[in-house]
Amino acid sequence: ERTSRSVRLTPAGRSFLPEARRILKLAESASQVARRIALGKTGSLKIGFTAAAAYGFLPDLIATCRTRLPEVDFSLKEMVSGDQFEALTTGQIDAGLLRPPIARPEFASRRVVAEPLLAAIPKRHPLASAETIAIKDFDDQPFVMYSPYEARYFHDLLVALFTRADVLPRYVQHLSQIHSILAMVRAGLGVAIVPEAAASLKIADVRLKPLKLRGATPVELFLVWRRDYENQLLPSLIEIATEIAGSHAGGD
């Protein structure tokens, strides 16, 4: 209501004023959120990971991300590597921690872990007292092997090692998860080979021994994402993962 001397709200205007202020505040807040999303400071990230990644690299990654990106929500999905490629393609995840090979041009990747292999020996086995284990020591030994389907990366890696050394273990089980393999070693079903990160599981009555190899055969883990990504948080995730990789053996 306007007079020659002043401008004042009508009764209807006064009743609408609180709502108008609320709407303006919401608009300002939405604008700030939009700016922070565009700067890669807030939002959500969906990350796939293999089970073994949870033994070492993944906890360090998420802990650092929560400190550096406190306004970001993380959704974690445990998947085998093959399923992660499909999930990246369909947008179910923004990035994945998975095993090689990564020979698809639509994806970019960065190696974040390259760790050695260890021999897993039951504590009452004759090899349990050895300082180091050679590949030839597995010849004709009961061996808990990786599944050629659910754990193809580790299966193929070990088959190649045994073939080069002309060694043929006796496969007694084919399992997909490292903790399950170590449980069977503890039960005395056989020996096994696991990545160094498995030491964090601290399975009782299982001795983990350095493995003597002719040349490095690291177990590799890669952070993978789509080249045409849309999530503006990805550069921050890649930067943090690269920093953490420096504290894990062999990260690039």
CSV table of C-alpha atoms in Angstrom, one decimal:
chain,number,residue,atom,x,y,z
A,1,GLU,CA,0.0,0.0,0.0
A,2,ARG,CA,1.6,3.3,-1.1
A,3,THR,CA,0.7,6.8,0.1
A,4,SER,CA,2.3,10.1,-0.7
A,5,ARG,CA,4.6,9.7,2.4
A,6,SER,CA,5.3,5.9,2.8
A,7,VAL,CA,5.0,2.4,1.5
A,8,ARG,CA,3.7,-0.3,3.8
A,9,LEU,CA,2.4,-3.8,3.4
A,10,THR,CA,-1.2,-4.5,3.3
A,11,PRO,CA,-2.6,-7.1,5.7
A,12,ALA,CA,-2.5,-9.7,2.9
A,13,GLY,CA,1.1,-8.7,2.2
A,14,ARG,CA,2.1,-9.1,5.8
A,15,SER,CA,0.6,-12.6,6.0
A,16,PHE,CA,2.6,-13.6,2.9
A,17,LEU,CA,5.9,-12.1,4.0
A,18,PRO,CA,7.2,-15.1,6.0
A,19,GLU,CA,6.5,-17.4,3.1
A,20,ALA,CA,8.2,-15.0,0.7
A,21,ARG,CA,11.3,-14.9,2.9
A,22,ARG,CA,11.3,-18.7,3.1
A,23,ILE,CA,11.1,-19.0,-0.6
A,24,LEU,CA,14.0,-16.5,-1.1
A,25,LYS,CA,16.1,-18.4,1.4
A,26,LEU,CA,15.4,-21.7,-0.4
A,27,ALA,CA,16.3,-20.1,-3.7
A,28,GLU,CA,19.6,-18.8,-2.3
A,29,SER,CA,20.4,-22.2,-0.7
A,30,ALA,CA,19.6,-24.0,-4.0
A,31,SER,CA,21.9,-21.6,-5.8
A,32,GLN,CA,24.7,-22.3,-3.3
A,33,VAL,CA,24.2,-26.1,-3.6
A,34,ALA,CA,24.3,-25.8,-7.4
A,35,ARG,CA,27.5,-23.9,-7.3
A,36,ARG,CA,29.1,-26.5,-4.9
A,37,ILE,CA,28.0,-29.3,-7.1
A,38,ALA,CA,29.5,-27.6,-10.2
A,39,LEU,CA,32.7,-27.2,-8.2
A,40,GLY,CA,32.8,-30.9,-7.2
A,41,LYS,CA,32.3,-30.2,-3.5
A,42,THR,CA,28.9,-31.8,-2.8
A,43,GLY,CA,26.7,-34.5,-4.2
A,44,SER,CA,27.0,-38.3,-4.4
A,45,LEU,CA,29.4,-40.8,-5.8
A,46,LYS,CA,28.7,-44.5,-6.5
A,47,ILE,CA,31.8,-46.7,-6.3
A,48,GLY,CA,32.1,-50.3,-7.2
A,49,PHE,CA,34.8,-52.5,-5.7
A,50,THR,CA,36.1,-56.1,-5.7
A,51,ALA,CA,36.0,-57.9,-2.3
A,52,ALA,CA,39.8,-57.8,-1.9
A,53,ALA,CA,39.9,-54.0,-2.4
A,54,ALA,CA,38.1,-53.8,0.9
A,55,TYR,CA,41.1,-55.3,2.7
A,56,GLY,CA,43.4,-52.3,2.1
A,57,PHE,CA,42.9,-49.6,-0.5
A,58,LEU,CA,39.1,-48.9,-0.2
A,59,PRO,CA,39.0,-48.1,3.5
A,60,ASP,CA,41.9,-45.6,3.1
A,61,LEU,CA,40.2,-44.1,0.1
A,62,ILE,CA,36.8,-43.6,1.8
A,63,ALA,CA,38.3,-42.4,5.1
A,64,THR,CA,40.2,-39.7,3.2
A,65,CYS,CA,37.3,-38.7,1.0
A,66,ARG,CA,35.0,-38.3,4.1
A,67,THR,CA,37.6,-35.9,5.5
A,68,ARG,CA,38.2,-33.9,2.3
A,69,LEU,CA,34.7,-34.1,0.9
A,70,PRO,CA,32.4,-34.0,4.0
A,71,GLU,CA,29.3,-33.0,2.0
A,72,VAL,CA,29.5,-36.0,-0.4
A,73,ASP,CA,27.4,-39.1,0.0
A,74,PHE,CA,29.2,-42.4,-1.0
A,75,SER,CA,27.3,-45.4,-2.2
A,76,LEU,CA,29.5,-48.6,-2.2
A,77,LYS,CA,28.7,-51.7,-4.3
A,78,GLU,CA,30.7,-54.9,-4.0
A,79,MET,CA,31.0,-56.4,-7.5
A,80,VAL,CA,33.3,-58.7,-9.5
A,81,SER,CA,35.3,-56.8,-12.1
A,82,GLY,CA,33.2,-57.9,-15.1
A,83,ASP,CA,30.0,-56.6,-13.5
A,84,GLN,CA,31.7,-53.3,-12.7
A,85,PHE,CA,32.4,-52.7,-16.4
A,86,GLU,CA,28.7,-53.2,-17.1
A,87,ALA,CA,27.7,-51.0,-14.2
A,88,LEU,CA,30.0,-48.2,-15.5
A,89,THR,CA,28.5,-48.5,-18.9
A,90,THR,CA,24.9,-48.2,-17.6
A,91,GLY,CA,25.7,-45.5,-15.1
A,92,GLN,CA,25.0,-47.7,-12.0
A,93,ILE,CA,28.4,-46.7,-10.7
A,94,ASP,CA,30.6,-43.6,-11.3
A,95,ALA,CA,33.9,-45.4,-10.7
A,96,GLY,CA,35.1,-48.9,-10.0
A,97,LEU,CA,38.1,-50.5,-8.2
A,98,LEU,CA,38.7,-53.6,-10.3
A,99,ARG,CA,41.2,-56.0,-11.8
A,100,PRO,CA,42.8,-55.8,-15.2
A,101,PRO,CA,42.7,-56.2,-18.2
A,102,ILE,CA,41.0,-52.8,-19.0
A,103,ALA,CA,41.2,-52.9,-22.8
A,104,ARG,CA,38.1,-50.8,-23.6
A,105,PRO,CA,38.6,-47.4,-25.2
A,106,GLU,CA,35.5,-45.9,-23.5
A,107,PHE,CA,37.2,-46.2,-20.1
A,108,ALA,CA,40.0,-44.3,-18.4
A,109,SER,CA,42.0,-45.9,-15.6
A,110,ARG,CA,44.7,-45.4,-13.0
A,111,ARG,CA,46.6,-48.2,-11.3
A,112,VAL,CA,46.3,-47.6,-7.5
A,113,VAL,CA,47.8,-50.9,-6.1
A,114,ALA,CA,50.4,-53.3,-7.2
A,115,GLU,CA,51.2,-55.8,-4.4
A,116,PRO,CA,53.1,-59.0,-4.1
A,117,LEU,CA,51.7,-62.5,-3.7
A,118,LEU,CA,52.1,-64.5,-0.5
A,119,ALA,CA,51.9,-68.2,0.2
A,120,ALA,CA,49.2,-69.2,2.7
A,121,ILE,CA,50.2,-72.4,4.7
A,122,PRO,CA,48.4,-74.2,7.5
A,123,LYS,CA,50.4,-73.9,10.7
A,124,ARG,CA,51.0,-77.7,11.0
A,125,HIS,CA,52.1,-78.1,7.4
A,126,PRO,CA,55.8,-78.9,6.8
A,127,LEU,CA,56.2,-75.7,4.8
A,128,ALA,CA,55.0,-73.6,7.7
A,129,SER,CA,58.5,-73.3,9.1
A,130,ALA,CA,60.1,-72.2,5.9
A,131,GLU,CA,61.2,-68.5,5.6
A,132,THR,CA,60.1,-68.3,2.0
A,133,ILE,CA,58.2,-70.5,-0.4
A,134,ALA,CA,59.1,-71.3,-4.0
A,135,ILE,CA,56.6,-72.0,-6.7
A,136,LYS,CA,58.0,-75.5,-7.1
A,137,ASP,CA,57.0,-76.2,-3.5
A,138,PHE,CA,53.4,-76.3,-4.6
A,139,ASP,CA,54.0,-79.2,-7.0
A,140,ASP,CA,51.6,-82.0,-6.2
A,141,GLN,CA,50.4,-80.2,-3.1
A,142,PRO,CA,46.7,-80.0,-2.1
A,143,PHE,CA,45.8,-76.5,-3.3
A,144,VAL,CA,42.8,-74.3,-2.6
A,145,MET,CA,42.4,-72.5,-6.0
A,146,TYR,CA,40.4,-69.6,-7.2
A,147,SER,CA,37.2,-70.1,-9.2
A,148,PRO,CA,37.8,-69.7,-13.0
A,149,TYR,CA,34.5,-67.8,-13.2
A,150,GLU,CA,33.9,-65.6,-10.1
A,151,ALA,CA,37.7,-65.0,-9.5
A,152,ARG,CA,39.1,-65.3,-13.0
A,153,TYR,CA,41.8,-62.7,-12.5
A,154,PHE,CA,43.5,-64.6,-9.7
A,155,HIS,CA,42.8,-68.0,-11.3
A,156,ASP,CA,44.5,-67.1,-14.6
A,157,LEU,CA,47.4,-65.4,-12.8
A,158,LEU,CA,48.2,-68.5,-10.8
A,159,VAL,CA,47.7,-70.9,-13.7
A,160,ALA,CA,50.2,-68.8,-15.7
A,161,LEU,CA,52.7,-69.0,-12.7
A,162,PHE,CA,52.3,-72.7,-12.4
A,163,THR,CA,52.6,-73.3,-16.1
A,164,ARG,CA,55.8,-71.3,-16.5
A,165,ALA,CA,57.3,-73.2,-13.6
A,166,ASP,CA,56.1,-76.6,-14.8
A,167,VAL,CA,54.3,-77.1,-11.5
A,168,LEU,CA,51.0,-78.9,-11.1
A,169,PRO,CA,49.3,-78.7,-7.7
A,170,ARG,CA,46.3,-80.8,-6.8
A,171,TYR,CA,43.3,-78.5,-6.7
A,172,VAL,CA,41.0,-79.5,-3.9
A,173,GLN,CA,38.6,-76.6,-4.0
A,174,HIS,CA,37.7,-73.7,-6.3
A,175,LEU,CA,36.5,-70.6,-4.4
A,176,SER,CA,35.9,-67.0,-5.2
A,177,GLN,CA,36.6,-65.1,-2.0
A,178,ILE,CA,40.0,-64.7,-0.4
A,179,HIS,CA,38.7,-65.0,3.2
A,180,SER,CA,37.0,-68.3,2.2
A,181,ILE,CA,40.2,-69.6,0.7
A,182,LEU,CA,42.1,-68.7,3.9
A,183,ALA,CA,39.4,-70.4,6.0
A,184,MET,CA,39.9,-73.6,4.0
A,185,VAL,CA,43.7,-73.3,4.5
A,186,ARG,CA,43.1,-73.0,8.2
A,187,ALA,CA,41.0,-76.1,8.1
A,188,GLY,CA,44.0,-78.0,6.6
A,189,LEU,CA,42.4,-78.7,3.2
A,190,GLY,CA,45.5,-77.4,1.4
A,191,VAL,CA,47.8,-74.4,0.7
A,192,ALA,CA,47.0,-71.3,-1.3
A,193,ILE,CA,48.4,-68.1,-2.7
A,194,VAL,CA,46.9,-64.7,-1.8
A,195,PRO,CA,47.6,-61.0,-2.3
A,196,GLU,CA,49.6,-59.2,0.4
A,197,ALA,CA,46.5,-57.3,1.5
A,198,ALA,CA,45.0,-60.5,2.8
A,199,ALA,CA,47.4,-60.2,5.7
A,200,SER,CA,45.1,-57.7,7.3
A,201,LEU,CA,42.5,-60.5,7.8
A,202,LYS,CA,44.8,-62.1,10.4
A,203,ILE,CA,43.3,-65.6,10.0
A,204,ALA,CA,44.4,-67.7,13.0
A,205,ASP,CA,46.6,-70.8,12.3
A,206,VAL,CA,47.5,-69.7,8.8
A,207,ARG,CA,51.1,-68.7,8.1
A,208,LEU,CA,51.6,-66.2,5.3
A,209,LYS,CA,55.1,-66.5,3.7
A,210,PRO,CA,56.9,-64.5,1.1
A,211,LEU,CA,56.8,-66.1,-2.3
A,212,LYS,CA,60.0,-66.4,-4.4
A,213,LEU,CA,59.3,-65.6,-8.0
A,214,ARG,CA,61.5,-65.1,-11.0
A,215,GLY,CA,60.6,-61.5,-11.7
A,216,ALA,CA,57.7,-59.4,-10.3
A,217,THR,CA,54.2,-60.7,-10.6
A,218,PRO,CA,52.2,-58.0,-8.8
A,219,VAL,CA,48.5,-58.2,-8.0
A,220,GLU,CA,47.1,-55.0,-9.6
A,221,LEU,CA,44.1,-52.9,-8.7
A,222,PHE,CA,42.8,-50.1,-10.9
A,223,LEU,CA,40.5,-47.2,-10.5
A,224,VAL,CA,38.3,-47.1,-13.6
A,225,TRP,CA,35.8,-44.5,-14.9
A,226,ARG,CA,34.1,-43.5,-18.1
A,227,ARG,CA,35.9,-41.0,-20.3
A,228,ASP,CA,32.6,-39.2,-20.9
A,229,TYR,CA,31.7,-38.9,-17.2
A,230,GLU,CA,29.2,-36.4,-16.0
A,231,ASN,CA,29.7,-36.5,-12.2
A,232,GLN,CA,31.7,-33.4,-11.3
A,233,LEU,CA,33.0,-35.2,-8.2
A,234,LEU,CA,35.1,-37.6,-10.2
A,235,PRO,CA,38.2,-35.4,-10.5
A,236,SER,CA,38.3,-35.0,-6.7
A,237,LEU,CA,38.0,-38.8,-6.3
A,238,ILE,CA,40.7,-39.5,-8.9
A,239,GLU,CA,43.0,-36.9,-7.2
A,240,ILE,CA,42.5,-38.5,-3.7
A,241,ALA,CA,43.0,-42.0,-5.1
A,242,THR,CA,46.2,-41.0,-6.8
A,243,GLU,CA,47.6,-39.6,-3.6
A,244,ILE,CA,46.7,-42.7,-1.6
A,245,ALA,CA,48.2,-44.9,-4.3
A,246,GLY,CA,51.5,-43.5,-3.4
A,247,SER,CA,51.3,-45.1,0.1
A,248,HIS,CA,50.3,-48.5,-1.4
A,249,ALA,CA,52.9,-50.7,-3.1
A,250,GLY,CA,53.3,-49.9,-6.8
A,251,GLY,CA,50.5,-47.4,-7.3
A,252,ASP,CA,51.0,-45.1,-10.2
